[in-house]
XYZ file of C-alpha atoms in Angstrom:
706
model
C -26.655 -6.707 35.878
C -28.567 -6.225 32.628
C -27.386 -8.127 29.634
C -26.124 -5.820 26.916
C -28.268 -5.698 23.793
C -26.889 -7.104 20.587
C -25.506 -4.584 18.099
C -27.077 -3.712 14.779
C -24.763 -4.195 11.811
C -24.909 -3.135 8.167
C -24.178 -5.189 5.059
C -20.682 -3.654 5.048
C -20.148 -4.856 8.626
C -21.287 -8.366 7.655
C -18.875 -8.440 4.719
C -15.974 -7.557 7.031
C -17.122 -10.057 9.638
C -17.336 -12.923 7.124
C -14.321 -11.853 5.057
C -16.306 -11.576 1.803
C -17.322 -8.784 -0.551
C -20.500 -6.742 -0.138
C -21.771 -8.294 -3.375
C -21.574 -11.717 -1.705
C -23.667 -10.461 1.212
C -26.256 -9.125 -1.263
C -26.374 -12.535 -2.934
C -26.919 -14.224 0.431
C -29.831 -11.902 1.186
C -31.501 -12.712 -2.138
C -30.825 -16.429 -2.364
C -31.189 -17.692 1.202
C -34.660 -17.435 2.771
C -33.181 -18.100 6.230
C -30.877 -15.074 6.064
C -31.626 -12.862 9.105
C -34.418 -10.342 8.547
C -33.624 -6.633 9.000
C -33.911 -5.393 12.570
C -33.654 -1.696 11.766
C -32.352 0.859 9.293
C -34.189 1.643 6.038
C -35.305 -0.294 2.977
C -32.218 0.831 1.068
C -29.806 0.503 4.014
C -31.098 -2.153 6.426
C -29.366 -3.188 9.642
C -29.313 -6.640 11.201
C -29.027 -8.116 14.662
C -25.369 -9.049 15.179
C -26.086 -12.190 17.210
C -28.482 -13.460 14.525
C -25.924 -12.756 11.801
C -23.133 -14.524 13.687
C -25.365 -17.553 14.296
C -26.296 -17.719 10.589
C -22.663 -17.405 9.456
C -21.518 -19.992 12.003
C -24.117 -22.512 10.818
C -22.809 -22.133 7.265
C -19.131 -22.341 8.236
C -18.598 -18.738 7.113
C -17.643 -17.285 10.482
C -13.861 -16.894 10.789
C -11.926 -17.225 14.017
C -12.927 -14.516 16.484
C -9.827 -12.361 17.007
C -9.194 -9.648 19.626
C -9.613 -7.065 16.843
C -13.007 -8.570 15.920
C -14.085 -8.446 19.551
C -13.074 -4.783 19.717
C -15.182 -4.007 16.646
C -18.158 -5.696 18.303
C -17.610 -3.806 21.560
C -17.601 -0.480 19.700
C -20.799 -1.361 17.830
C -22.647 -2.524 20.921
C -21.760 0.420 23.161
C -25.032 2.356 23.423
C -25.400 6.000 22.464
C -21.735 7.016 22.351
C -20.525 8.039 18.907
C -17.321 9.529 20.389
C -16.143 6.418 22.225
C -13.626 5.459 19.519
C -11.846 8.817 19.608
C -11.852 8.881 23.444
C -10.124 5.489 23.453
C -7.202 6.683 21.299
C -5.166 8.148 24.214
C -5.667 4.832 26.020
C -3.856 3.075 23.162
C -0.950 5.494 23.443
C -0.740 5.124 27.215
C -0.804 1.312 27.016
C 1.854 1.241 24.292
C 4.237 3.243 26.491
C 4.131 0.692 29.321
C 6.484 -2.212 29.834
C 5.137 -5.487 28.461
C 4.299 -6.998 31.867
C 2.434 -3.874 32.986
C 0.519 -3.772 29.717
C -0.503 -7.433 29.961
C -1.830 -6.888 33.488
C -4.103 -3.966 32.552
C -7.116 -5.901 31.150
C -7.372 -7.914 34.385
C -7.516 -4.918 36.748
C -10.584 -4.403 38.907
C -13.092 -1.948 37.506
C -12.199 0.937 39.838
C -8.450 0.492 39.248
C -8.922 0.228 35.481
C -11.018 3.395 35.322
C -8.539 5.234 37.539
C -5.706 4.293 35.192
C -7.731 5.291 32.104
C -8.611 8.683 33.562
C -4.944 9.324 34.250
C -4.234 8.977 30.533
C -6.307 12.097 29.792
C -3.560 14.277 31.232
C -0.852 12.428 29.306
C -1.207 13.312 25.657
C -4.972 13.507 25.073
C -4.735 17.240 24.360
C -2.422 16.458 21.436
C -5.030 14.249 19.719
C -7.501 16.221 17.567
C -11.202 15.852 18.327
C -10.964 14.984 22.030
C -13.075 17.481 23.963
C -14.017 15.554 27.093
C -12.124 12.273 27.451
C -14.008 10.901 30.448
C -14.389 7.233 31.336
C -17.300 5.949 33.417
C -18.368 2.479 34.555
C -20.236 1.975 31.254
C -16.909 2.101 29.365
C -15.253 -0.680 31.376
C -16.161 -3.399 28.842
C -14.814 -1.567 25.763
C -11.701 -0.560 27.728
C -10.866 -4.158 28.620
C -11.527 -5.308 25.059
C -9.331 -2.538 23.663
C -6.462 -3.378 25.995
C -6.687 -7.083 25.146
C -6.419 -6.117 21.470
C -3.345 -3.981 22.211
C -1.742 -6.859 24.139
C -2.528 -9.539 21.530
C -2.285 -7.676 18.213
C -0.333 -4.508 18.985
C -1.188 -0.845 19.453
C -1.259 -0.128 15.728
C -3.905 -2.788 15.060
C -6.049 -1.370 17.867
C -5.628 2.110 16.366
C -6.684 0.794 12.954
C -9.904 -0.655 14.424
C -10.724 2.637 16.168
C -9.986 4.563 12.962
C -12.254 2.222 11.001
C -15.090 2.932 13.423
C -14.459 6.691 13.338
C -14.702 6.746 9.547
C -17.942 4.768 9.667
C -19.450 7.231 12.149
C -18.235 10.214 10.109
C -19.564 8.759 6.853
C -16.098 9.296 5.411
C -15.811 8.454 1.717
C -13.040 9.039 -0.772
C -10.340 8.399 1.827
C -7.506 6.245 0.521
C -4.238 4.986 1.924
C -1.067 6.077 0.123
C 0.821 2.785 -0.485
C 3.990 2.282 1.553
C 6.354 1.946 -1.466
C 5.025 5.257 -2.815
C 5.403 7.079 0.514
C 8.975 5.801 0.738
C 9.764 7.022 -2.789
C 8.266 10.464 -2.091
C 10.282 10.747 1.115
C 13.502 9.698 -0.612
C 13.041 12.515 -3.144
C 13.428 14.965 -0.245
C 16.958 13.804 0.576
C 19.531 16.440 -0.372
C 22.528 15.845 -2.632
C 24.716 15.510 0.486
C 22.417 12.804 1.886
C 20.863 14.920 4.650
C 17.116 14.589 5.274
C 14.962 17.625 6.196
C 14.314 17.997 9.917
C 10.789 19.474 9.746
C 8.089 18.140 7.412
C 4.470 19.213 6.826
C 1.624 17.274 5.221
C -1.409 19.586 4.808
C -3.691 16.689 3.773
C -2.195 14.059 6.054
C -5.000 11.457 6.053
C -3.715 8.421 7.961
C -0.273 9.993 8.426
C 1.546 7.555 6.148
C 3.642 10.219 4.382
C 4.725 11.771 7.674
C 5.572 8.298 8.993
C 7.803 7.743 5.949
C 9.486 11.094 6.634
C 10.079 10.113 10.267
C 11.612 6.805 9.167
C 13.963 8.742 6.881
C 15.106 11.108 9.648
C 12.568 13.926 10.151
C 12.260 15.038 13.766
C 9.346 17.525 13.575
C 6.106 16.314 11.964
C 3.178 18.624 11.217
C -0.088 17.342 9.724
C -3.570 18.650 9.009
C -6.668 16.879 7.710
C -10.241 17.981 7.213
C -11.619 14.869 8.962
C -11.206 14.297 12.691
C -11.672 10.606 11.851
C -8.391 10.781 9.914
C -6.421 13.315 11.936
C -6.967 11.753 15.385
C -5.716 8.238 14.478
C -2.891 9.825 12.446
C -1.668 11.639 15.551
C -1.630 8.357 17.471
C 0.036 6.374 14.673
C 2.828 8.943 14.366
C 3.493 8.901 18.100
C 3.616 5.107 18.008
C 5.920 4.847 14.984
C 8.112 7.900 15.762
C 8.228 8.269 19.550
C 11.273 10.559 19.360
C 9.708 13.079 16.962
C 7.745 16.225 17.818
C 4.252 15.598 16.416
C 1.570 18.223 15.790
C -1.621 17.162 13.994
C -4.585 19.508 13.542
C -8.013 19.371 11.897
C -9.583 21.659 9.334
C -9.504 22.476 5.629
C -5.907 23.502 4.916
C -6.837 25.777 2.014
C -9.728 27.583 3.730
C -8.486 27.415 7.332
C -4.747 26.812 7.542
C -3.935 25.489 11.023
C -0.214 26.193 10.472
C -0.460 29.712 9.090
C 2.940 31.384 9.288
C 4.826 28.097 9.762
C 7.726 27.407 7.412
C 9.288 23.958 7.230
C 12.191 22.283 5.485
C 9.971 20.011 3.380
C 6.383 19.194 2.462
C 4.913 15.831 1.456
C 1.330 15.791 0.198
C -1.214 13.595 -1.552
C -3.933 16.265 -1.966
C -7.648 15.433 -2.298
C -8.509 14.081 -5.713
C -11.054 15.817 -7.959
C -12.398 18.343 -5.400
C -13.918 21.321 -7.232
C -15.391 23.161 -4.236
C -12.016 24.097 -2.786
C -12.727 27.746 -1.953
C -11.936 29.539 -5.214
C -14.378 32.396 -4.611
C -13.390 32.921 -0.965
C -9.645 32.787 -1.587
C -9.341 34.893 -4.734
C -6.982 37.423 -3.082
C -5.024 35.011 -0.903
C -1.348 35.857 -0.467
C -0.343 32.260 -1.188
C -1.060 32.645 -4.913
C 2.437 33.890 -5.809
C 2.289 32.178 -9.205
C -1.247 33.220 -10.164
C -4.788 32.732 -8.896
C -5.693 29.058 -9.480
C -8.725 28.636 -11.790
C -11.738 26.989 -10.174
C -11.086 23.762 -12.095
C -7.428 23.596 -10.987
C -7.555 22.778 -7.248
C -4.250 20.904 -7.458
C -2.447 24.136 -8.407
C -3.899 25.721 -5.274
C -2.334 22.874 -3.236
C 0.980 23.343 -5.065
C 1.133 27.010 -4.059
C -0.078 26.271 -0.527
C 2.821 23.841 -0.100
C 5.365 26.279 -1.563
C 4.147 29.004 0.814
C 5.075 26.820 3.805
C 8.647 26.139 2.666
C 11.834 27.864 3.685
C 13.975 29.072 0.747
C 15.415 26.020 -1.041
C 12.969 23.833 0.894
C 11.499 21.022 -1.183
C 7.984 19.615 -1.647
C 6.829 16.384 -3.296
C 3.159 16.132 -4.321
C 1.183 13.276 -5.873
C -0.807 14.759 -8.764
C -3.342 13.672 -11.413
C -1.666 13.617 -14.859
C -4.120 16.147 -16.298
C -2.585 18.910 -14.146
C 0.514 18.754 -16.366
C -1.413 19.636 -19.531
C -4.815 21.258 -18.831
C -5.242 24.507 -20.713
C -6.645 26.385 -17.710
C -3.466 25.894 -15.695
C -0.844 26.715 -18.310
C -0.071 30.236 -16.999
C 0.639 29.002 -13.475
C 2.679 26.085 -14.849
C 4.694 28.536 -16.945
C 5.411 30.736 -13.942
C 6.448 27.750 -11.813
C 8.867 26.672 -14.565
C 10.142 30.199 -15.230
C 10.910 30.908 -11.565
C 12.590 27.548 -10.991
C 9.955 26.375 -8.494
C 9.254 23.172 -10.440
C 12.273 20.884 -10.361
C 10.934 17.542 -11.638
C 7.848 15.720 -12.909
C 7.745 11.911 -12.684
C 5.072 9.769 -14.327
C 4.179 6.587 -12.410
C 2.681 3.325 -13.722
C -1.024 2.646 -13.329
C -1.900 1.130 -9.968
C 0.677 3.109 -7.990
C -2.097 4.727 -5.925
C -5.839 5.410 -6.043
C -7.351 5.949 -8.596
C -5.677 2.783 -9.821
C -6.650 3.134 -13.494
C -4.654 6.375 -13.891
C -0.898 6.770 -14.137
C -0.319 9.521 -11.565
C 2.528 12.050 -11.489
C 4.938 13.180 -8.804
C 5.812 16.875 -8.807
C 9.026 17.882 -7.067
C 9.006 21.576 -6.166
C 11.458 23.910 -4.498
C 10.859 27.352 -3.049
C 13.171 29.668 -5.005
C 15.926 31.477 -3.141
C 16.122 35.101 -4.324
C 19.887 35.030 -3.742
C 20.554 32.192 -6.199
C 20.099 31.821 -9.930
C 17.055 29.863 -11.118
C 17.834 26.456 -12.682
C 17.687 26.271 -16.448
C 16.129 22.808 -16.748
C 13.353 20.629 -15.367
C 13.924 16.893 -14.878
C 11.230 14.788 -16.564
C 11.141 11.043 -15.827
C 8.797 8.540 -17.458
C 8.900 5.712 -14.914
C 5.742 4.236 -16.469
C 7.663 3.383 -19.650
C 9.990 1.019 -17.793
C 7.381 -1.122 -16.035
C 4.359 -2.740 -17.701
C 3.325 -4.216 -14.370
C 3.766 -2.267 -11.169
C 7.261 -3.215 -10.005
C 8.185 -0.883 -7.161
C 11.831 -1.897 -7.179
C 12.092 -0.925 -10.856
C 10.143 2.305 -10.276
C 12.426 3.334 -7.390
C 15.544 2.523 -9.402
C 14.320 4.422 -12.473
C 13.329 7.542 -10.556
C 16.225 7.772 -8.113
C 18.903 6.869 -10.678
C 17.786 9.970 -12.590
C 16.989 12.325 -9.693
C 20.174 11.893 -7.669
C 22.673 12.599 -10.498
C 20.494 15.487 -11.697
C 20.393 16.985 -8.201
C 24.157 16.563 -7.761
C 25.157 18.179 -11.079
C 22.558 19.460 -13.534
C 25.228 20.633 -15.974
C 26.717 17.155 -16.524
C 23.427 15.238 -16.349
C 22.975 13.252 -19.578
C 19.714 11.452 -18.811
C 18.503 8.133 -20.181
C 17.073 8.115 -23.716
C 13.410 7.215 -23.619
C 13.166 7.468 -19.822
C 14.660 10.632 -18.311
C 15.878 13.981 -19.573
C 16.754 17.429 -18.207
C 14.544 19.552 -20.462
C 15.523 23.226 -20.926
C 12.861 25.595 -19.633
C 12.822 27.302 -23.034
C 11.503 24.032 -24.533
C 8.702 23.912 -21.956
C 7.600 27.546 -22.170
C 5.612 27.142 -25.367
C 1.921 27.825 -25.862
C 0.783 24.586 -24.154
C 3.380 24.371 -21.329
C 2.777 20.619 -21.373
C 4.807 18.970 -18.602
C 3.843 15.346 -19.371
C 7.164 13.429 -19.220
C 6.350 10.943 -22.011
C 5.901 13.780 -24.535
C 9.451 15.015 -23.919
C 11.633 12.015 -23.062
C 10.395 9.215 -25.320
C 11.916 10.833 -28.390
C 15.627 10.576 -27.809
C 17.903 13.106 -29.565
C 19.637 11.496 -32.521
C 23.095 12.456 -31.348
C 22.482 10.425 -28.157
C 22.057 7.198 -30.142
C 25.204 5.194 -30.991
C 24.475 2.827 -33.918
C 27.223 0.288 -33.133
C 26.238 0.059 -29.473
C 22.559 -0.251 -30.381
C 23.308 -3.059 -32.849
C 25.336 -4.959 -30.225
C 22.536 -4.558 -27.671
C 20.010 -5.820 -30.231
C 22.125 -8.914 -30.880
C 22.404 -9.660 -27.163
C 18.652 -9.271 -26.690
C 18.014 -11.597 -29.641
C 20.189 -14.249 -27.953
C 18.159 -13.867 -24.747
C 14.916 -14.191 -26.714
C 16.087 -17.367 -28.487
C 17.191 -18.891 -25.183
C 13.848 -18.065 -23.517
C 11.868 -19.370 -26.506
C 13.842 -22.643 -26.517
C 13.182 -23.149 -22.803
C 9.471 -22.426 -23.274
C 9.216 -24.843 -26.207
C 10.830 -27.601 -24.168
C 8.510 -27.121 -21.207
C 5.385 -27.031 -23.371
C 6.263 -30.162 -25.406
C 4.509 -32.572 -23.027
C 0.831 -31.768 -22.443
C -0.722 -35.137 -21.587
C -3.071 -34.470 -18.658
C -5.551 -37.367 -18.344
C -9.138 -36.676 -17.220
C -10.533 -37.898 -13.921
C -12.919 -40.864 -14.073
C -16.399 -39.658 -15.010
C -16.607 -36.694 -12.640
C -14.220 -34.349 -10.801
C -12.570 -35.732 -7.707
C -14.133 -34.894 -4.379
C -12.000 -34.698 -1.261
C -12.167 -33.582 2.314
C -10.418 -30.313 3.080
C -9.031 -28.481 6.105
C -8.549 -24.763 6.575
C -5.126 -23.273 7.109
C -6.366 -22.322 10.585
C -6.971 -26.037 11.286
C -3.507 -26.974 9.999
C -1.920 -24.275 12.157
C -3.653 -25.589 15.262
C -2.586 -29.130 14.415
C 1.070 -28.158 13.944
C 1.195 -29.301 10.304
C 1.894 -25.780 9.120
C 3.418 -22.483 10.259
C 2.422 -19.024 9.043
C 4.588 -15.914 9.029
C 4.603 -12.472 7.433
C 6.426 -9.183 7.796
C 4.165 -7.149 10.058
C 3.893 -3.354 10.141
C 5.381 -1.513 13.123
C 3.606 -2.130 16.412
C 1.828 -5.284 15.261
C 2.758 -8.751 16.380
C 3.224 -11.468 13.830
C 0.914 -14.401 14.472
C 2.190 -17.809 13.666
C 1.561 -21.437 14.176
C 3.956 -24.303 13.993
C 7.762 -24.282 14.145
C 8.556 -20.675 13.219
C 10.607 -19.305 16.112
C 13.832 -17.708 14.929
C 16.151 -14.900 16.089
C 15.414 -11.423 14.770
C 17.929 -10.732 11.975
C 19.782 -7.492 11.514
C 19.307 -5.684 8.164
C 22.259 -5.129 5.888
C 23.475 -6.987 2.836
C 20.718 -9.572 2.537
C 18.328 -9.447 -0.433
C 14.578 -9.458 0.129
C 11.938 -11.513 -1.658
C 9.200 -9.119 -2.787
C 5.645 -9.757 -3.918
C 6.688 -8.858 -7.471
C 9.467 -11.472 -7.330
C 6.893 -14.136 -6.485
C 4.452 -12.956 -9.139
C 7.146 -12.820 -11.838
C 8.784 -16.085 -10.739
C 12.193 -14.431 -10.424
C 14.936 -14.529 -7.749
C 14.962 -12.104 -4.823
C 15.487 -8.558 -6.091
C 14.469 -6.432 -3.090
C 16.843 -4.491 -0.882
C 16.757 -3.158 2.659
C 14.932 -0.079 1.307
C 11.937 -2.285 0.458
C 11.562 -3.473 4.057
C 9.674 -1.803 6.915
C 11.698 -0.445 9.796
C 11.279 -1.166 13.476
C 9.867 -4.680 13.094
C 11.126 -8.246 13.156
C 12.182 -9.220 9.652
C 11.584 -12.940 9.001
C 14.088 -14.987 7.027
C 12.850 -17.500 4.484
C 14.002 -21.108 4.409
C 14.204 -23.659 1.636
C 10.822 -25.341 0.954
C 8.826 -22.453 2.459
C 5.734 -21.617 0.413
C 5.152 -17.963 -0.526
C 1.761 -16.552 -1.537
C 1.005 -13.000 -2.677
C -1.272 -11.421 -0.053
C -2.618 -8.364 -1.936
C -3.973 -8.472 -5.478
C -5.267 -5.892 -7.897
C -8.592 -6.575 -9.578
C -8.158 -8.940 -12.524
C -4.919 -10.474 -11.228
C -4.774 -13.973 -9.792
C -2.773 -14.994 -6.737
C 0.574 -16.669 -7.287
C 2.325 -19.107 -4.961
C 5.720 -20.714 -5.263
C 8.224 -22.636 -3.184
C 11.424 -20.991 -2.009
C 14.443 -22.416 -3.782
C 17.450 -23.635 -1.725
C 19.673 -20.767 -2.912
C 17.135 -18.240 -1.595
C 17.459 -19.455 1.982
C 18.305 -16.565 4.293
C 16.588 -13.821 2.271
C 14.326 -11.391 4.081
C 10.573 -11.835 3.661
C 9.208 -8.681 2.022
C 5.851 -7.001 2.747
C 2.559 -8.287 1.307
C 3.780 -11.876 1.197
C 2.422 -14.793 3.217
C 4.938 -17.461 4.212
C 3.707 -20.993 4.920
C 6.209 -23.419 6.436
C 4.936 -27.006 6.094
C 5.926 -29.982 8.173
C 7.543 -31.978 5.325
C 6.442 -35.246 6.955
C 2.800 -34.244 6.479
C 2.624 -31.695 3.648
C 4.384 -31.484 0.288
C 5.416 -27.836 -0.398
C 4.465 -27.679 -4.087
C 1.173 -29.461 -3.406
C 0.465 -26.807 -0.784
C 1.462 -23.964 -3.138
C -0.787 -25.196 -5.925
C -3.931 -25.518 -3.832
C -3.361 -22.352 -1.792
C -3.245 -20.260 -4.990
C -6.271 -21.945 -6.615
C -8.575 -19.249 -7.986
C -11.737 -20.410 -6.205
C -9.835 -20.928 -2.971
C -8.463 -17.378 -3.044
C -11.850 -15.880 -3.955
C -13.481 -17.537 -0.955
C -10.791 -16.179 1.380
C -10.408 -12.662 -0.087
C -11.747 -9.294 1.017
C -11.729 -5.866 -0.635
C -12.761 -4.380 -3.947
C -10.076 -2.435 -5.869
C -7.307 -4.020 -3.806
C -8.026 -7.571 -2.678
C -6.407 -8.965 0.480
C -6.176 -12.716 1.142
C -7.071 -13.974 4.628
C -4.656 -16.939 4.857
C -6.472 -18.740 7.680
C -9.582 -19.181 5.531
C -7.745 -20.938 2.690
C -8.473 -24.661 2.364
C -6.196 -27.600 1.557
C -7.265 -31.145 0.533
C -6.461 -33.930 2.998
C -4.502 -36.439 0.884
C -1.806 -39.026 1.634
C 1.727 -37.660 1.288
C 2.533 -39.856 -1.736
C -0.469 -38.469 -3.622
C 0.403 -34.949 -2.524
C 3.821 -35.398 -4.107
C 2.229 -36.378 -7.445
C 0.184 -33.189 -7.434
C 3.211 -31.231 -6.215
C 5.311 -32.355 -9.196
C 2.521 -31.218 -11.549
C 2.206 -27.820 -9.875
C 5.965 -27.318 -10.106
C 5.833 -27.984 -13.858
C 3.087 -25.398 -14.234
C 5.154 -22.872 -12.288
C 8.173 -23.486 -14.545
C 5.980 -23.124 -17.648
C 4.495 -19.838 -16.398
C 7.925 -18.464 -15.490
C 9.414 -19.381 -18.875
C 6.472 -17.789 -20.706
C 6.910 -14.532 -18.800
C 10.656 -14.548 -19.447
C 10.062 -15.025 -23.179
C 7.418 -12.284 -23.168
C 9.795 -9.807 -21.509
C 12.597 -10.709 -23.896
C 10.335 -10.203 -26.942
C 9.150 -6.842 -25.598
C 12.719 -5.666 -24.943
C 14.064 -6.633 -28.352
C 11.143 -5.215 -30.358
C 11.248 -1.954 -28.432
C 14.990 -1.512 -28.941
C 14.802 -2.412 -32.633
C 11.830 -0.127 -33.178
C 13.697 2.792 -31.609
C 16.822 2.065 -33.667
C 14.941 1.823 -36.967
C 12.751 4.885 -36.508
C 15.679 7.053 -35.338
C 17.983 5.953 -38.156
C 20.545 4.167 -35.959
C 19.767 0.694 -37.391
C 19.078 -0.588 -40.892
C 16.548 -3.283 -41.894
C 18.006 -6.810 -41.773
C 16.783 -7.784 -45.234
C 13.757 -9.845 -44.156
C 11.414 -7.171 -45.479
C 13.126 -6.679 -48.855
C 11.428 -7.652 -52.087
């Protein structure tokens, strides 16, 4: 039997393999003469021998633990001359996921003929429902990848295996500009579809479905028929599998093609549409589609592709059916689109526009909008107002709990009774359509809701609120002054201390530490150490969110912030929490769970470390885990940075010395928390006073008089 040749990998592959950025790989190539020489590719995009790269990384201690997912990536790269292998393996994932656990665990150990027989049988069981599969055959040359795939499904779950296959498909397709819609945003968009009586639409379409995350959110909320289309097979095929894994009871139909130019669901009407349309695409088919019947509100100008998507979504709705689209903010004000905007407002098709904080979704530097639309019913009178919500005004940092509360606390009362809806000054208002149908037809929420009507302001109430906020500011400032009074931090002798360290992976193997996190559906949670606990039932318990840890505040999350269909870990006193995902420019934050937080759910994007108190001090662990250089060495990603917890390092110090460092780190945490509390209090009081003074509800206090 011939030995299989080593794969060729790119710089991007090396960065994923080592858990570093591509810039780090470029630095290695320039600075280290012993870095492997290119074995193929071009001068601008060289490729390298995988075995040589792994040997080089291993010698430098940069090669992380080889996981089943890593082995699957290698198997896909090394399989010769088969660019379609990843898509042909997708029905295998589905078939394996449907088996009982014991049957699934036995699959990788089957003899070759039995394994291939089983794989071929999967072709007749759902492969036709996965886009892009033309000839799903499996020969003896696929035995190795099949076994590796099944071991990944057994160890890490079907969804992780699907993610690896999707990653490979995108690489082969050269897919760029494909971004995941964050889970909190998909949940918010789905919740905006719920009717005033609490019923969720049965059938939902996403005409630019990507990974299927919006349809998955709809299924979690109660949708039973899911329809998706995406221009890339590399997106549509894994989306079809993910939806069948996460919503096995739903009817799923995913197709490929350009929804605007070649609608795969032509003639279909659904109860609701969710869509995050392609961003900034100018070649959307303007010339070819000039006389399309979908343009009921006007032919979209060439520079307004988003208004083409708006009308495409409306065309697929039943009367009174609702659509929620994620839109660039410029769509609300661009001159070229004002006639279509005016017609949408005039006919009652546009029900709400919500502005989101920066960072809610890609592109992260822009505060995107949500448009809530409804297909008008000719038998009912058009609404006389449009709800405008400025959720960005309420949150300086991206706090999804606050965003959800701000949006839904306005949308639900407005939906229930528009006539009695009073809004929230400075945040939400039901704006009459006559106020919007001016020359500009500017739908930007901040330009309509931040100026509260004078009659809505009550001077006595505003003065009392200002006094209460002043008391909170004084209290926060006093606490901060007390914590910052003592700043005597002696220097080390001569030079910085040098100590031996161990990785978190080492501590897990040695039983000194346990690791836990809330995993997405279908993925097992890996752990080490004493972490076994019964699976809790949701209901009534708060959840600790990543924002809670970053802000140093108590648990504020609810059941709505938690994923469904997975084990939900409970935190214990002295657990250490570390934020897993960071935006560029933000540092990681770690803190120790307080005793009164015991029993809270562990929210997404948090890493929980449970130390053996006889060997590790919790605050010592928190301080070193969140160290900037430590996190940088263990982080991957560019715009969103993810921390690989097993690569983090911890000094090996006696427990008594750990406790000295732990006390210092706790003081720093208290100082940071007090500073943030004082900052928020100052912002709240100055904003309220500024509004009161400029709107005539408050008078100067005399400090500025001559």
